[in-house]
Amino acid sequence: NILKVDSFLNHQIDVSLMKEMGKEIKRLYADSGVNKILTIEASGIAIACIAAEYFDCPVLFAKKTKTKNKVLFAKKTKTKNIANSVYKTQVRSFTHGTEYDVILSKDFLNENDNVLIIDDFLAEGNALLGLIDLCNQAGAKIAGCAIAIEKGFQPGREKVEAKGIRVESLAIVESMSDDSVIFKNQ
């Protein structure tokens, strides 16, 4: 269930494609009053930055912090370049099969913000749910979520929409196997 897109999205970036994605995200959320874009490091940052050009707003990205085995170690590694005043949540990575803490400085997100959450993939929905939690902690409004590629055969969309949040995906994979990928016609 891993879809390799490293030739254009998350290792090598096709900037022309990113521009078109940014334009489409702006079209989809043009009337939403977005004043901040939020993503999670690392692969969502490129898409978020290009989209922010069209929305004329800043991009925030939640940082992942490594957590050592909680049974063996009580110590956590902290990001040294963020103040102690942070929103924090826990996210389970589908790709890596691990849990990690995600933090965002309280200096940049508050109840006056209307946030568009952007990410590269939507599968299980864990990253989006973590970002939604950070917005909720800040009291920020969520305009919706924009996704580059959604695995439509996994439950992520349903989990996010169950919270009353709009989800727009630029491409939806209906099914995939070792030798084929079938996209949903939109």
Short mmCIF file of C-alpha atoms in Angstrom, two decimals:
data_model
loop_
_atom_site.label_atom_id
_atom_site.label_comp_id
_atom_site.label_asym_id
_atom_site.label_seq_id
_atom_site.Cartn_x
_atom_site.Cartn_y
_atom_site.Cartn_z
CA ASN A 1 0.00 0.00 0.00
CA ILE A 2 2.93 2.36 -0.54
CA LEU A 3 2.64 4.57 -3.62
CA LYS A 4 6.02 5.90 -4.74
CA VAL A 5 5.85 9.49 -5.92
CA ASP A 6 9.43 10.44 -5.18
CA SER A 7 10.16 11.45 -8.79
CA PHE A 8 7.81 14.46 -8.62
CA LEU A 9 6.42 15.04 -5.12
CA ASN A 10 8.47 14.03 -2.10
CA HIS A 11 12.10 13.59 -3.09
CA GLN A 12 12.41 15.35 -6.41
CA ILE A 13 9.83 18.13 -6.80
CA ASP A 14 8.20 19.02 -10.11
CA VAL A 15 7.73 22.76 -9.56
CA SER A 16 5.50 23.22 -12.61
CA LEU A 17 3.18 20.54 -11.27
CA MET A 18 3.27 22.18 -7.82
CA LYS A 19 2.18 25.50 -9.39
CA GLU A 20 -0.80 23.82 -11.03
CA MET A 21 -1.67 22.11 -7.75
CA GLY A 22 -1.48 25.44 -5.93
CA LYS A 23 -3.79 27.07 -8.49
CA GLU A 24 -6.32 24.26 -8.15
CA ILE A 25 -6.26 24.39 -4.36
CA LYS A 26 -6.86 28.15 -4.54
CA ARG A 27 -9.78 27.57 -6.94
CA LEU A 28 -11.31 25.00 -4.59
CA TYR A 29 -11.00 27.19 -1.48
CA ALA A 30 -11.16 30.68 -3.07
CA ASP A 31 -14.14 31.85 -1.01
CA SER A 32 -13.08 30.27 2.28
CA GLY A 33 -11.32 33.26 3.85
CA VAL A 34 -8.08 31.34 4.43
CA ASN A 35 -5.44 33.41 6.24
CA LYS A 36 -3.00 30.60 7.17
CA ILE A 37 -1.96 27.30 5.65
CA LEU A 38 -0.88 24.46 7.93
CA THR A 39 1.01 21.33 6.99
CA ILE A 40 3.25 18.77 8.64
CA GLU A 41 6.92 18.31 7.84
CA ALA A 42 8.24 17.30 5.39
CA SER A 43 6.57 16.45 2.07
CA GLY A 44 3.57 18.75 2.51
CA ILE A 45 5.74 21.85 2.80
CA ALA A 46 6.40 22.29 -0.94
CA ILE A 47 2.71 22.08 -1.85
CA ALA A 48 1.74 24.36 1.03
CA CYS A 49 4.30 27.01 0.05
CA ILE A 50 3.19 27.13 -3.57
CA ALA A 51 -0.49 27.26 -2.56
CA ALA A 52 0.30 30.06 -0.08
CA GLU A 53 1.50 32.18 -3.00
CA TYR A 54 -2.03 32.05 -4.43
CA PHE A 55 -3.69 32.71 -1.06
CA ASP A 56 -1.14 35.41 -0.14
CA CYS A 57 -0.78 34.03 3.37
CA PRO A 58 1.88 32.42 5.56
CA VAL A 59 2.57 28.71 5.86
CA LEU A 60 2.93 27.00 9.22
CA PHE A 61 4.37 23.54 9.49
CA ALA A 62 4.08 21.31 12.48
CA LYS A 63 7.37 19.74 13.48
CA LYS A 64 7.78 16.08 14.28
CA THR A 65 9.73 15.32 17.42
CA LYS A 66 11.26 11.94 18.06
CA THR A 67 10.02 10.02 21.06
CA LYS A 68 12.19 7.22 22.39
CA ASN A 69 10.64 3.96 23.52
CA LYS A 70 8.39 4.96 26.40
CA VAL A 71 8.90 1.68 28.24
CA LEU A 72 12.68 1.88 28.25
CA PHE A 73 13.19 5.64 28.24
CA ALA A 74 11.24 8.48 29.80
CA LYS A 75 13.37 11.07 27.99
CA LYS A 76 12.08 12.79 24.85
CA THR A 77 14.13 14.75 22.39
CA LYS A 78 12.97 18.35 22.00
CA THR A 79 13.30 20.69 19.08
CA LYS A 80 15.65 23.39 20.37
CA ASN A 81 14.54 26.17 18.00
CA ILE A 82 10.92 26.33 19.20
CA ALA A 83 9.93 28.01 22.43
CA ASN A 84 8.39 25.97 25.24
CA SER A 85 4.92 27.36 24.48
CA VAL A 86 3.65 24.87 21.91
CA TYR A 87 0.54 23.02 20.89
CA LYS A 88 1.31 19.31 20.91
CA THR A 89 -0.40 16.17 19.66
CA GLN A 90 0.56 12.61 18.76
CA VAL A 91 0.40 11.15 15.26
CA ARG A 92 0.85 7.61 14.00
CA SER A 93 2.73 7.38 10.69
CA PHE A 94 1.17 4.93 8.23
CA THR A 95 4.35 4.88 6.12
CA HIS A 96 6.80 4.38 8.99
CA GLY A 97 4.54 2.46 11.37
CA THR A 98 5.61 4.60 14.33
CA GLU A 99 4.10 7.22 16.62
CA TYR A 100 5.63 10.64 17.09
CA ASP A 101 4.80 13.90 18.76
CA VAL A 102 3.95 16.89 16.58
CA ILE A 103 4.42 20.43 17.86
CA LEU A 104 3.54 23.92 16.68
CA SER A 105 4.49 27.18 18.34
CA LYS A 106 1.58 29.01 19.97
CA ASP A 107 3.06 32.25 18.59
CA PHE A 108 1.72 31.54 15.11
CA LEU A 109 -1.76 30.03 15.48
CA ASN A 110 -4.75 31.39 17.41
CA GLU A 111 -8.53 31.86 17.46
CA ASN A 112 -8.34 34.61 14.79
CA ASP A 113 -7.02 32.22 12.16
CA ASN A 114 -8.91 30.46 9.39
CA VAL A 115 -6.68 27.56 8.42
CA LEU A 116 -6.39 25.46 5.29
CA ILE A 117 -4.60 22.19 6.07
CA ILE A 118 -2.53 20.82 3.18
CA ASP A 119 -0.76 17.46 2.94
CA ASP A 120 0.77 15.28 0.27
CA PHE A 121 -1.12 12.05 1.10
CA LEU A 122 -4.33 11.01 2.76
CA ALA A 123 -4.50 7.33 3.73
CA GLU A 124 -5.49 6.54 7.31
CA GLY A 125 -6.00 10.23 8.13
CA ASN A 126 -3.70 10.30 11.15
CA ALA A 127 -1.60 13.30 10.07
CA LEU A 128 -4.71 15.35 9.25
CA LEU A 129 -6.36 14.42 12.53
CA GLY A 130 -3.22 15.55 14.35
CA LEU A 131 -3.20 18.88 12.51
CA ILE A 132 -6.91 19.30 13.20
CA ASP A 133 -6.20 18.71 16.90
CA LEU A 134 -3.53 21.46 16.85
CA CYS A 135 -6.04 23.88 15.26
CA ASN A 136 -8.66 22.94 17.85
CA GLN A 137 -6.18 23.54 20.68
CA ALA A 138 -5.56 27.03 19.25
CA GLY A 139 -9.26 27.73 18.79
CA ALA A 140 -8.62 28.32 15.08
CA LYS A 141 -11.29 27.80 12.44
CA ILE A 142 -10.59 25.13 9.81
CA ALA A 143 -11.55 26.02 6.24
CA GLY A 144 -10.82 22.48 5.10
CA CYS A 145 -8.12 20.07 4.00
CA ALA A 146 -6.45 19.93 0.57
CA ILE A 147 -4.64 16.75 -0.36
CA ALA A 148 -2.37 16.02 -3.33
CA ILE A 149 -3.08 12.27 -3.47
CA GLU A 150 -5.75 10.37 -1.55
CA LYS A 151 -5.85 6.62 -1.21
CA GLY A 152 -9.63 6.38 -1.60
CA PHE A 153 -9.68 2.75 -0.48
CA GLN A 154 -8.44 3.70 3.00
CA PRO A 155 -10.56 5.36 5.73
CA GLY A 156 -8.82 8.74 6.07
CA ARG A 157 -11.45 10.85 4.31
CA GLU A 158 -14.29 9.35 6.35
CA LYS A 159 -12.46 10.06 9.62
CA VAL A 160 -11.88 13.71 8.71
CA GLU A 161 -15.33 14.31 7.25
CA ALA A 162 -16.86 12.73 10.38
CA LYS A 163 -15.47 15.78 12.21
CA GLY A 164 -17.41 18.05 9.84
CA ILE A 165 -14.33 19.11 7.89
CA ARG A 166 -14.30 19.50 4.11
CA VAL A 167 -11.74 17.40 2.22
CA GLU A 168 -10.63 18.11 -1.36
CA SER A 169 -8.15 15.77 -3.05
CA LEU A 170 -6.45 16.56 -6.35
CA ALA A 171 -6.10 12.87 -7.23
CA ILE A 172 -7.84 9.88 -5.69
CA VAL A 173 -6.41 6.39 -6.06
CA GLU A 174 -9.32 3.96 -6.23
CA SER A 175 -7.15 0.84 -6.05
CA MET A 176 -3.57 -0.24 -6.49
CA SER A 177 -1.49 -3.38 -6.79
CA ASP A 178 2.16 -4.16 -7.44
CA ASP A 179 1.74 -3.43 -11.15
CA SER A 180 -1.13 -0.94 -11.47
CA VAL A 181 -2.74 2.16 -10.00
CA ILE A 182 -6.37 2.98 -10.81
CA PHE A 183 -7.50 6.56 -10.27
CA LYS A 184 -11.06 7.62 -9.53
CA ASN A 185 -12.61 9.81 -12.22
CA GLN A 186 -13.59 13.12 -10.67
#
